[in-house]
Coordinates of C-alpha atoms in Angstrom, one line a residue:
X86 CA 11.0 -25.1 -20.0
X87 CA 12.8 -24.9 -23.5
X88 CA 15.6 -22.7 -24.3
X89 CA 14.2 -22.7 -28.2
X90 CA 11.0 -21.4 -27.6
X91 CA 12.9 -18.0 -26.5
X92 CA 11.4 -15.1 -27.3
X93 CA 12.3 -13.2 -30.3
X94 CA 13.9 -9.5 -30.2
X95 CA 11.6 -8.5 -32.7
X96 CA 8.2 -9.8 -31.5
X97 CA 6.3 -6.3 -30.3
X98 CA 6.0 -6.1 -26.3
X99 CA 2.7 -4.8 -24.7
X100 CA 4.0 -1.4 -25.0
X101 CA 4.7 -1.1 -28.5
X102 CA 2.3 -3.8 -30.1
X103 CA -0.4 -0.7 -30.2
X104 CA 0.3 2.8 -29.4
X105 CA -2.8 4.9 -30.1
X106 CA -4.3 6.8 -27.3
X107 CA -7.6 4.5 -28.1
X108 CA -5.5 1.5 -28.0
X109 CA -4.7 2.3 -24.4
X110 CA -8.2 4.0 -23.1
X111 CA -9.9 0.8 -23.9
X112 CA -7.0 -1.9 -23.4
X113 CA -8.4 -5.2 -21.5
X114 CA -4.6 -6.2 -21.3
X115 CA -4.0 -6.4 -17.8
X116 CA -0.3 -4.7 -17.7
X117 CA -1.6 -1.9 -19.4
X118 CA -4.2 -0.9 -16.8
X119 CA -1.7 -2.1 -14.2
X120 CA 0.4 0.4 -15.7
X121 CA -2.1 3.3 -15.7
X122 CA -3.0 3.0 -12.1
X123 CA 0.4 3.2 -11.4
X124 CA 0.3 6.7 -12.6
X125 CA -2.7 7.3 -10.8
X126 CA -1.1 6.0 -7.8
X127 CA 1.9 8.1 -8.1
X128 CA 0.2 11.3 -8.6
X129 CA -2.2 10.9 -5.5
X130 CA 1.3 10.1 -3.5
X131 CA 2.4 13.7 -5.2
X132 CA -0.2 15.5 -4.0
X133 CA -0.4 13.8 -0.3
X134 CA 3.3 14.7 -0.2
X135 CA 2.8 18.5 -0.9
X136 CA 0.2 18.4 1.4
X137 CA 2.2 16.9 4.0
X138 CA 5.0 19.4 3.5
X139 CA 2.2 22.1 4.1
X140 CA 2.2 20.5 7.0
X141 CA 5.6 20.0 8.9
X142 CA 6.2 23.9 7.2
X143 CA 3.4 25.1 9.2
X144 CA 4.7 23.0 12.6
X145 CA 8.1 24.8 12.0
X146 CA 7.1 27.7 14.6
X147 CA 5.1 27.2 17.9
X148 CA 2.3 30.3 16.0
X149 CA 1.2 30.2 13.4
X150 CA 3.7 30.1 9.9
X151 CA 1.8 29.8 6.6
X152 CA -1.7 28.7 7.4
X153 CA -4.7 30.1 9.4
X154 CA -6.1 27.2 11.6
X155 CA -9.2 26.7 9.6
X156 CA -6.3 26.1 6.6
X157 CA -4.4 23.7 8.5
X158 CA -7.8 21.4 9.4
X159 CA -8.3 21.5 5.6
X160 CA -4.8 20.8 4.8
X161 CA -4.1 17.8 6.9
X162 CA -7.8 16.1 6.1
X163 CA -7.0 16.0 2.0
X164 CA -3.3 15.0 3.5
X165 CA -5.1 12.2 5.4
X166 CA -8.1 11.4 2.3
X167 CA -5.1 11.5 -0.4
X168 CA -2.7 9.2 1.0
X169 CA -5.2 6.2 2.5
X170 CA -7.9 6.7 -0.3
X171 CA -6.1 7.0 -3.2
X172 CA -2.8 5.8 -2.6
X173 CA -1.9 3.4 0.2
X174 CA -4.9 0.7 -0.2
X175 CA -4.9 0.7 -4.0
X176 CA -1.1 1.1 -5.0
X177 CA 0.3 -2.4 -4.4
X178 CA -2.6 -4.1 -5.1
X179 CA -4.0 -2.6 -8.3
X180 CA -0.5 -1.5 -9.9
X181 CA 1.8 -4.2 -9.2
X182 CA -0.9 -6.9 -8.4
X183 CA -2.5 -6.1 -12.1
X184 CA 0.5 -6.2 -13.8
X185 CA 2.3 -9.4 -12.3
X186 CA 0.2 -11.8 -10.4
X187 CA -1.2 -12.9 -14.0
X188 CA 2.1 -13.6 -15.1
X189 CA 3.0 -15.1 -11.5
X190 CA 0.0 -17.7 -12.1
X191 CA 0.7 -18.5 -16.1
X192 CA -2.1 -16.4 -17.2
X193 CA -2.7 -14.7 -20.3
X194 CA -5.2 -12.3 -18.5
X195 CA -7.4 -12.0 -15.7
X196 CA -10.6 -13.7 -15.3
X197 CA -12.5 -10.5 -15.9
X198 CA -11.0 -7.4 -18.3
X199 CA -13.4 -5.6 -19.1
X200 CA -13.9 -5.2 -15.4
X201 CA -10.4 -4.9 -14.5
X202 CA -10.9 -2.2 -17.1
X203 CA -13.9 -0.4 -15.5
X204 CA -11.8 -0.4 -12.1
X205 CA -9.6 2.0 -13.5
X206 CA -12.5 4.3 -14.6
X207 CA -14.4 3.8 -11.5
X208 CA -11.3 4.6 -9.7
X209 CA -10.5 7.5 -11.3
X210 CA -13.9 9.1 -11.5
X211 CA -14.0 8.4 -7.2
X212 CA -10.6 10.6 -7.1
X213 CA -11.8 13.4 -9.8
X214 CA -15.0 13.7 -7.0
X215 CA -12.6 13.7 -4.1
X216 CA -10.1 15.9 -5.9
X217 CA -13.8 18.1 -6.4
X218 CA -14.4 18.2 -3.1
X219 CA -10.6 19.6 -2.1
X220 CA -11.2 22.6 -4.9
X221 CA -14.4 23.5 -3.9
X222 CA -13.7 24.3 -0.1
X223 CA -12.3 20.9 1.2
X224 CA -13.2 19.4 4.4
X225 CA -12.1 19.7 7.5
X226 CA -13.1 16.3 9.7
X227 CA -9.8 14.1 9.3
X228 CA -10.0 11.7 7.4
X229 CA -11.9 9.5 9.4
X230 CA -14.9 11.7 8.8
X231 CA -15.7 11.6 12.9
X232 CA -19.7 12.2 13.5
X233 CA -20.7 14.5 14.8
X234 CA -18.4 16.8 13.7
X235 CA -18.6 15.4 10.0
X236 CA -22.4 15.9 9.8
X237 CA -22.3 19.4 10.3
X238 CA -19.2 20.7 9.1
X239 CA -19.6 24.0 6.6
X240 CA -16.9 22.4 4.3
X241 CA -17.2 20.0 1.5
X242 CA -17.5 17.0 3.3
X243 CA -20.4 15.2 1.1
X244 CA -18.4 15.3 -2.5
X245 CA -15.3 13.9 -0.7
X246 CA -17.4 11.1 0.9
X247 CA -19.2 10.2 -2.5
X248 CA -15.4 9.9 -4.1
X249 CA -14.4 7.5 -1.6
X250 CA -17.5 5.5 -1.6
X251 CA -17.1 5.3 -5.7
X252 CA -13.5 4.5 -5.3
X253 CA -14.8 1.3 -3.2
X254 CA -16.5 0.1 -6.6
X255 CA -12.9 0.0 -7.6
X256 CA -11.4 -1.7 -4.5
X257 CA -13.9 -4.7 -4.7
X258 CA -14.1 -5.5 -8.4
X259 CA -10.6 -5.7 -8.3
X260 CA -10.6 -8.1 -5.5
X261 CA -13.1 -10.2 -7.1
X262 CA -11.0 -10.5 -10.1
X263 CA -7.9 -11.7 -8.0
X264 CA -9.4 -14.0 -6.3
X265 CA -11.0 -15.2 -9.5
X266 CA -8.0 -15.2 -11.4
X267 CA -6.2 -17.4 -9.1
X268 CA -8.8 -19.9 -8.6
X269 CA -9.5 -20.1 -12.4
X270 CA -6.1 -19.4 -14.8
X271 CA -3.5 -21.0 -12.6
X272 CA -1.5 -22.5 -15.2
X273 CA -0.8 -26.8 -15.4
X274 CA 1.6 -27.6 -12.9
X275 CA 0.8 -24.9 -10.1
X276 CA -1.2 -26.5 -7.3
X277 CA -1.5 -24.7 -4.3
X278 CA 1.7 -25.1 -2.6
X279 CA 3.0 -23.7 -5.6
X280 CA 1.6 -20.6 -5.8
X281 CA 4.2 -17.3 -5.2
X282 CA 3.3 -15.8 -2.2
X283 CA 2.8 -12.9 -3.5
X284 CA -0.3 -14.0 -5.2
X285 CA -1.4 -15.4 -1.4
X286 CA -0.7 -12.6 -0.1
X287 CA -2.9 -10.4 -3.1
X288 CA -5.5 -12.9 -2.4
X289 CA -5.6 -12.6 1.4
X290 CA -5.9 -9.0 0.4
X291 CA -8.7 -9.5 -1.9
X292 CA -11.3 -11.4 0.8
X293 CA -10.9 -8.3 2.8
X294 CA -11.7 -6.2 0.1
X295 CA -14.7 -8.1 -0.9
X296 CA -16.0 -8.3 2.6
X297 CA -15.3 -5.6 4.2
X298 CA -15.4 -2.3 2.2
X299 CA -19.3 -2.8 1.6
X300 CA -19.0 -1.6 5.4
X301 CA -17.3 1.4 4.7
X302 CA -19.9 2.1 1.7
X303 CA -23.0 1.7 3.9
X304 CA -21.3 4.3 6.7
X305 CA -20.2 6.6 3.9
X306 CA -23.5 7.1 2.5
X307 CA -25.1 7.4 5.7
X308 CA -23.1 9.9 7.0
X309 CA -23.7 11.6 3.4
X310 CA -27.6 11.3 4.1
X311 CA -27.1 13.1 7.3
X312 CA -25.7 15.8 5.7
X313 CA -28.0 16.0 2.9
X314 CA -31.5 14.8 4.7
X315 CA -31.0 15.1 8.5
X316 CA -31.7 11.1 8.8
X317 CA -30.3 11.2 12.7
X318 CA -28.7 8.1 12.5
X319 CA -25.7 9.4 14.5
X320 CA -27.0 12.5 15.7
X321 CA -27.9 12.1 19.5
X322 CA -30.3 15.0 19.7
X323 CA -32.6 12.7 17.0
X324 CA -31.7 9.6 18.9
X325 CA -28.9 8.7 16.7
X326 CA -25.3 7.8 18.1
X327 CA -21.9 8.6 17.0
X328 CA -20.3 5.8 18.6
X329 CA -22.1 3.9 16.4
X330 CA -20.5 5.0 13.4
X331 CA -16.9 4.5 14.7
X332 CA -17.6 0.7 15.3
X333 CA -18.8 0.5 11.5
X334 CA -16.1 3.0 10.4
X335 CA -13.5 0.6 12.1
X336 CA -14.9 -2.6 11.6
X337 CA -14.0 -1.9 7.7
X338 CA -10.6 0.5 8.5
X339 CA -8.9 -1.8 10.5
X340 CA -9.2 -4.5 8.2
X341 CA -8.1 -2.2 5.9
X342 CA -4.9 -1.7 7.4
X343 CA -4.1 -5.1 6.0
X344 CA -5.5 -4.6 2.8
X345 CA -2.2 -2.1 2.6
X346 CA 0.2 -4.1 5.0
X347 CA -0.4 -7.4 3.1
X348 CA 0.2 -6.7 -0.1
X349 CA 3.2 -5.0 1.1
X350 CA 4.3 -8.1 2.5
X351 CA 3.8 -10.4 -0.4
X352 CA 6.3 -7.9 -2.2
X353 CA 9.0 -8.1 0.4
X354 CA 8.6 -12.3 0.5
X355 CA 9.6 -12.1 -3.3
X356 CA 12.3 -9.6 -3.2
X357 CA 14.3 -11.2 0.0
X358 CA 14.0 -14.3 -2.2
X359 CA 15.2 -13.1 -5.2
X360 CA 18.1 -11.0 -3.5
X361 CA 18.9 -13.9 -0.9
X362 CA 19.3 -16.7 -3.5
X363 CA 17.1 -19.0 -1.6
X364 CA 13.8 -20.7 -1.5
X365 CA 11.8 -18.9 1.0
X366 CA 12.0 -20.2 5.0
X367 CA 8.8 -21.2 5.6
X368 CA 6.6 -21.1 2.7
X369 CA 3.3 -22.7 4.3
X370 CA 3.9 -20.5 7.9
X371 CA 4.3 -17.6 5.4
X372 CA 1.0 -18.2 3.6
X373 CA -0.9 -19.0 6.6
X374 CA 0.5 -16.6 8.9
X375 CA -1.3 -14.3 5.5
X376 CA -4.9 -15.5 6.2
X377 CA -4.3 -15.8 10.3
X378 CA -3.9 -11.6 9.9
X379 CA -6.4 -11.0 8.1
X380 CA -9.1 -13.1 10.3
X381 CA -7.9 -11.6 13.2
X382 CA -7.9 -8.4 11.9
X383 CA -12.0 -8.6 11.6
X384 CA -12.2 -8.9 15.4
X385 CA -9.8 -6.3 16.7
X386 CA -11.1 -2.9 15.5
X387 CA -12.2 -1.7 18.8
X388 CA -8.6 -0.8 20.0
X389 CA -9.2 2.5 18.2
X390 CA -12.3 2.9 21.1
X391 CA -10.8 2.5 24.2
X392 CA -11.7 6.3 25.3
X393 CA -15.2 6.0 23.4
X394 CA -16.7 4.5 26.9
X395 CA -17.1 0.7 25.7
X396 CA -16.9 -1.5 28.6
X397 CA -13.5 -2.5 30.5
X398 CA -14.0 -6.1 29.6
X399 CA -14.6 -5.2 25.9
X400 CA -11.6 -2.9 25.7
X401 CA -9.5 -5.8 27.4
X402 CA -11.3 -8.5 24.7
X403 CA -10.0 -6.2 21.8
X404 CA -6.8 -5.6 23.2
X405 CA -5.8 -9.0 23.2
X406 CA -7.4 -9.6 19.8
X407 CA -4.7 -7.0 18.4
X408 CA -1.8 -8.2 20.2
X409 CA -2.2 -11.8 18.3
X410 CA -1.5 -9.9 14.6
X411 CA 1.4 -9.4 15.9
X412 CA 2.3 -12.9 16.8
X413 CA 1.9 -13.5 12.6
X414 CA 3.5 -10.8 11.8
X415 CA 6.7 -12.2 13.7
X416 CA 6.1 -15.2 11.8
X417 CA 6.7 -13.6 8.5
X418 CA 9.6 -11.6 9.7
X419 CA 11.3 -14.5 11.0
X420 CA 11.2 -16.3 7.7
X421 CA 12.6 -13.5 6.1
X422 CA 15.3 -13.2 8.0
X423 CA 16.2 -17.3 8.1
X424 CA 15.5 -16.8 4.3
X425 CA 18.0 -14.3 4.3
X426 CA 20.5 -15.9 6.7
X427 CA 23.4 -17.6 4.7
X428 CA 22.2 -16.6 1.5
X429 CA 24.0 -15.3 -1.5
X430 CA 23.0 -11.7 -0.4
X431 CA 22.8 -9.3 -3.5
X432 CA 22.2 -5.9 -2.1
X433 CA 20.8 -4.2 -4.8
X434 CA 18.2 -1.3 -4.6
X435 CA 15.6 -3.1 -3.6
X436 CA 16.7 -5.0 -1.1
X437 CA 18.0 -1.8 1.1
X438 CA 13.9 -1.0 0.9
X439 CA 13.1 -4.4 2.4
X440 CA 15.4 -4.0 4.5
X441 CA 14.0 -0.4 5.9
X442 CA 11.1 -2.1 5.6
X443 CA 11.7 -4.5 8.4
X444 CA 13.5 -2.1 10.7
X445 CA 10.2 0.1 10.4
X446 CA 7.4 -2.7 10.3
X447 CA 9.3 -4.0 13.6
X448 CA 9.3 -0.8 15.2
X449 CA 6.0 0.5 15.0
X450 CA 4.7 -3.4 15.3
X451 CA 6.6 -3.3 19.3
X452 CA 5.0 0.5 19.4
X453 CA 1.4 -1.2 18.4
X454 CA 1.1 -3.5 20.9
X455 CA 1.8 -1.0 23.3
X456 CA -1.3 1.1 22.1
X457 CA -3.4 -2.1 21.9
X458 CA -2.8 -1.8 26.4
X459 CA -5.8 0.0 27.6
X460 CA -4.1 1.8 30.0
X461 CA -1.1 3.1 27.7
X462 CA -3.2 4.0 25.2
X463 CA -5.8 6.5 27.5
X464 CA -2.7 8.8 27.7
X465 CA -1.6 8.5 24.1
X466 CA -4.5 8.7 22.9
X467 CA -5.0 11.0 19.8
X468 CA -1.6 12.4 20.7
X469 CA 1.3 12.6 18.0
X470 CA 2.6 9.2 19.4
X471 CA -0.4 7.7 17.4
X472 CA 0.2 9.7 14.5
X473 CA 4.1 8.3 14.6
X474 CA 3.0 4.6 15.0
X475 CA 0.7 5.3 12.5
X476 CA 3.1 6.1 9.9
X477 CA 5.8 4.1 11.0
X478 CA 3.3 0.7 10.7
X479 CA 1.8 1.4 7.5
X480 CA 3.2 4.2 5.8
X481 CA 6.2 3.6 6.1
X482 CA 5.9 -0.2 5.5
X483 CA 3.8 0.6 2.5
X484 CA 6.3 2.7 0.9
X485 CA 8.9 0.7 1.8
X486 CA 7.4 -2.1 -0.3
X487 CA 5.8 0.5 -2.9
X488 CA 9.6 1.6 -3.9
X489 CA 10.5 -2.3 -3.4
X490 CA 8.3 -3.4 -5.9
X491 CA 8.6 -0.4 -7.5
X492 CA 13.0 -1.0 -8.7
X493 CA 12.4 -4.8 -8.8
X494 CA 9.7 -5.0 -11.5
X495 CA 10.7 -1.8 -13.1
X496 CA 12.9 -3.9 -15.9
X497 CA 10.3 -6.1 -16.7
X498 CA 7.3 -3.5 -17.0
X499 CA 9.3 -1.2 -19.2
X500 CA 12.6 -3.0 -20.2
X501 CA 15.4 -0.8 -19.1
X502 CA 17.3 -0.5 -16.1
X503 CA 18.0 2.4 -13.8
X504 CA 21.3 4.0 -12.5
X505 CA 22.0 1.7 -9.5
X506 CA 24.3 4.7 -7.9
X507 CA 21.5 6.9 -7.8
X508 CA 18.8 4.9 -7.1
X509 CA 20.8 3.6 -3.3
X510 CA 21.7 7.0 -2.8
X511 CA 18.1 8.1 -3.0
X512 CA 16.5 4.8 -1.1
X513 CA 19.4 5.4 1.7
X514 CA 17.7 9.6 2.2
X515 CA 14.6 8.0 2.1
X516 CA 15.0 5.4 4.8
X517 CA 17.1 7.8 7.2
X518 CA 14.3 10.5 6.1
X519 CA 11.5 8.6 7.7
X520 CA 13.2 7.7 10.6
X521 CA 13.8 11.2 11.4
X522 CA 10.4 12.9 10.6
X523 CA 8.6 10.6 12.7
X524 CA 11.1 8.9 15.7
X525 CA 10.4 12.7 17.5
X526 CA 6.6 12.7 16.9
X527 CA 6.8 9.6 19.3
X528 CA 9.1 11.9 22.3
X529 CA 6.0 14.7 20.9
X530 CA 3.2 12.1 22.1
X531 CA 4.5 11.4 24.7
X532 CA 5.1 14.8 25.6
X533 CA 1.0 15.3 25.3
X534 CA 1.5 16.8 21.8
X535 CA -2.4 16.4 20.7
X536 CA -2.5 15.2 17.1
X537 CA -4.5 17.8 14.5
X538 CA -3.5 20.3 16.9
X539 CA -1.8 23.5 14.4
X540 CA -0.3 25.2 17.8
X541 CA 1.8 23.7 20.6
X542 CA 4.3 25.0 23.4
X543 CA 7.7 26.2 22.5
X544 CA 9.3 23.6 24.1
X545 CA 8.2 20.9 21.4
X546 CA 9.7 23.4 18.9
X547 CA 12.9 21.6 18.6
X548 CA 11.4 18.0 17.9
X549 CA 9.2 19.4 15.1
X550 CA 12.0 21.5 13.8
X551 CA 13.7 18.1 13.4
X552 CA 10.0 16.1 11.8
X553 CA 10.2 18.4 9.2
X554 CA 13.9 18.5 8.5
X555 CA 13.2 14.5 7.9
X556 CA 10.4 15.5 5.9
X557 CA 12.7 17.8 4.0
X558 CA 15.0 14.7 3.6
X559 CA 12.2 12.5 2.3
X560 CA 11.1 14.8 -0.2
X561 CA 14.6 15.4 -1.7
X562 CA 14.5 11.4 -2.3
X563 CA 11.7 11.1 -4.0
X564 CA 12.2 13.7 -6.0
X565 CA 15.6 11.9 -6.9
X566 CA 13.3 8.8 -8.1
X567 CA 11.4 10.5 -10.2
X568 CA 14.1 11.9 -12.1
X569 CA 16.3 8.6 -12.5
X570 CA 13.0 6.8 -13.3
X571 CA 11.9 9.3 -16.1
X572 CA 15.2 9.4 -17.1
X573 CA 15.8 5.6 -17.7
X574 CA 12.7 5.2 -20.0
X575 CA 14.3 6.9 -22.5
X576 CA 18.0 6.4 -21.7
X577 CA 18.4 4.0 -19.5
X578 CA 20.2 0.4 -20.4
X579 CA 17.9 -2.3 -22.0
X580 CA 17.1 -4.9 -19.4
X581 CA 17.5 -8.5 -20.2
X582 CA 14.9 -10.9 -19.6
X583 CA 15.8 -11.5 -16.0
X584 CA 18.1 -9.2 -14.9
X585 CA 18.1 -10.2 -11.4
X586 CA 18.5 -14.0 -12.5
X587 CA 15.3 -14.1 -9.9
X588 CA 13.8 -17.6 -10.4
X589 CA 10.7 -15.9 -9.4
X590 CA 7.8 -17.0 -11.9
X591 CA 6.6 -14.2 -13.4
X592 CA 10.3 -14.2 -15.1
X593 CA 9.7 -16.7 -17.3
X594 CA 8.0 -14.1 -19.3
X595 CA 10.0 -11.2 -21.6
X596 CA 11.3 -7.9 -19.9
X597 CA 8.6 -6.5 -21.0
X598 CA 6.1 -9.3 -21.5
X599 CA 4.6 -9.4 -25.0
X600 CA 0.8 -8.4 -25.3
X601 CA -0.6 -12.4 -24.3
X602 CA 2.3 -12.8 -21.7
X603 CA 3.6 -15.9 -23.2
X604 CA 4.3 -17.2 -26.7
X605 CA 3.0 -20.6 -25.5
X606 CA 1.4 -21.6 -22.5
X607 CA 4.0 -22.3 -19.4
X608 CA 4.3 -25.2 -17.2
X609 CA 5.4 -24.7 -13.8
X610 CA 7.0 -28.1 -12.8
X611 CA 9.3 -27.1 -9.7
X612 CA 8.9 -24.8 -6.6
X613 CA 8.6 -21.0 -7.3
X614 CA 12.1 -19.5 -6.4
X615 CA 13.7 -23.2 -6.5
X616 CA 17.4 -21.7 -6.0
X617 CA 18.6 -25.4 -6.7
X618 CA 18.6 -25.3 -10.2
X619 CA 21.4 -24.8 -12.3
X620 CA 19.4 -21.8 -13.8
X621 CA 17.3 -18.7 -14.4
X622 CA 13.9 -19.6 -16.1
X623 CA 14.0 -19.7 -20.0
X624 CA 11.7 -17.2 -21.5
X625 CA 8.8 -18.9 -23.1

């Protein structure tokens, strides 16, 4: 590190070395396609929140409100398709993961751009399909496309499958390039125990992808078959089974409740650190506890089963298999806190995320091991208890780290800052928000609310009155982001270098990084966020 080779105000970032629409459409630079999913991202999380206020609008009233039933089934399957699809598994990953683990590891690019370039195509063409689909007549099967329902349903099922199974293309390229990237373009000086665990946690990400989506492919287009051909591979009256496609439909979706909880989790390791003023507690528990989730997570999907008729001793086998996640996720959300205990606690707008982060992930972690007990889980059991530990677990996690990540590398993508005032006041509405749309769909499940269901008795009235007032809440806040974000690109403060003084890695490049990342190539000779020394990285 050498204060002289600091970069120059009027070397060009990767925004403004090239500004033609061509220069963009064809980019191999990976913060500009980092950057584009990110608006992709944040558009499918648009339209899943409108649909989701269709939604809690419709549950106001016991009756129906705006929406005929056959409405509602549609509406909350392109909820469901928008939000896990195209939203929750790529947005950490692709956005942030694109843009920063290459600067986290020293690297001028990833091992593969013209791929990472093709991921955005391929994952844009899935979701103009989906998006098809949802014009056309939409589906109504959940979006866990249940068989038999799924094979014979009059809506637009097929389209909608197609999308997802294109957007899987996406999904494993760019898991193949992360796990390539990191084995390949670490720069000198970063061995393994050196590497942010952020990256780990992208990379733990990254073996699921690469093993287990081609599962969900295989299922997809089978069930796409049925439709089209009549093959009878789940259709019992051609000696097909259903059941069968739940175990391959889970042995890929559980998994891939990691590829969005993991990612998320690599983001709150690097903010509690750069907010805390410490190393991280931990590092080596952290990074295995990473890998120890997502084996386990392979061999616990049939918890999601238990009323499907698999055997007692199976049911018991898987329970316990899912009750061991959450002994590493305890792991992690121990070191957090010892990171954060004693520390020089900064709290800035994205540490209040981690920290609703935690309060959720906790919550509906306690809440998941009691749906992984056979005997709890036969009465809760596609009730709106499910549908709140759902959400609690991984949406709200995911958009608790989303919005972390989100404020924190918001300076160095696009160099300015945003108003702090505004931006606690909205993550504050936000937090409370969630807490309050979903807390009563718990007391609903437990009530016997079934999930899916568009009419209920009048005396749930009351709890959904409040789930949508939350929802209410939580759409006020993120509307409140989007303006303060929109408005700081063009008026908002220039950001420094490091405006965080975050001794985080990918620091040592500009705020925003120029089109190669770094003027010369970095070494990284001490611990990533060494809090010990004296001072912030120097920009190389």
């Amino acid at each position: 590190m050498n204060p002289s080779t600091a970069g120059s105000l009027a070397e060009p970032d990767y925004l403004n070395h090239e500004t033609t629409v061509r220069s963009w459409l064809l980019t191999r630079d990976h913060k500009r396609i980092g950057v584009m999913f990110l608006v992709l991202v944040l558009f499918a999380l648009l339209l899943g929140g409108v649909f989701a206020m269709l939604l809690r609008i419709e549950l106001l009233t016991p009756g129906p409100t705006i929406m005929g039933p056959m409405t509602y089934n549609r509406v909350f399957t392109l909820h469901g398709v928008t939000m896990v699809w195209l939203f929750m598994i790529p947005a950490i990953p692709s956005a942030f993961g694109n843009f920063v683990l290459p600067l986290m590891l020293g690297a001028k690019e990833v091992a593969f751009p013209r791929l990472n370039l093709a991921s955005v195509y391929i994952y844009a063409a899935g979701a103009a399909l989906t998006l098809f689909g949802m014009v056309w007549s939409g589906a109504d099967t959940g979006w866990t496309f249940y068989t038999p329902y799924s094979t014979t349903s009059p809506t637009a099922v097929t389209p909608i499958l197609l999308g997802v199974f294109i957007i899987g293309f996406s999904t494993i390229i760019t898991g193949l390039n992360f796990i390539t990237t990191t084995h390949t373009l670490r720069a000198p000086g970063m061995h393994w125990s050196r590497i942010p665990l952020f990256v780990w946690a992208i990379y733990g990400t990254s073996v699921i992808q690469v093993v287990a989506t081609p599962v969900l492919a295989m299922v997809l287009v089978l069930v796409a078959l049925e439709r089209v051909a009549g093959v009878g591979i789940f259709d019992p009256s051609r000696g097909g089974d259903p059941v069968l496609f739940q175990h391959m439909f889970w042995f890929y979706s559980h998994p891939a409740v990691y590829i969005m909880v993991l990612p998320a989790m690599g983001v709150i390791t690097e903010v509690v650190c750069a907010f805390s003023r410490k190393n991280i507690f931990g590092y080596r528990m952290i990074a295995a506890s990473t890998f120890g989730i997502a084996f386990v997570g392979f061999f616990s999907w049939g918890h999601h089963m238990f009323v499907s008729g698999q055997s007692t001793f199976g049911s018991g086998i898987f329970g316990v298999l899912s009750m061991l996640v959450a002994i590493f996720t305890a792991i992690k959300i121990f070191n957090w806190v010892a990171t954060m205990y004693g520390g020089a606690i900064d709290l800035k707008v994205p540490l209040l995320y981690v920290l609703g982060f935690i309060f959720l992930l906790t919550f509906g972690g306690m809440t998941g091991v009691a749906v992984a007990t056979t005997s709890l889980d036969v009465h809760w059991h596609d009730t709106y208890f499910i549908v709140a530990h759902f959400h609690y677990i991984m949406v709200g996690s995911v958009l608790m780290a989303f919005l972390a990540a989100l404020h924190y590398w918001w300076p160095k993508m696009f160099g300015r800052l945003y108003p702090e005032r505004w931006a606690s006041v909205a993550a504050c509405t936000i937090i409370f928000g969630f807490i309050v749309t979903f807390l009563p769909q718990f007391l609903l499940g437990n009530m016997g609310m079934p999930r899916r269901y568009y009419q209920y008795p009048s005396e749930m009235q009351w709890l959904n009155v409040l789930s949508t007032a939350g929802a209410s809440l939580l759409a006020f806040g993120f509307g409140l982001i989007g303006i303060y974000l929109l408005w700081s690109l063009r008026y908002g403060k220039e950001s420094p270098a490091n405006p965080w003084g975050s001794r985080g890695y990918e620091w040592f490049s500009a705020s925003p990084p120029g089109p190669h990342n770094f003027r010369e190539p970095p070494r990284f000779e001490r611990e990533v966020h060494d809090y010990t020394v004296s001072e912030a990285p120097h920009v190389f």
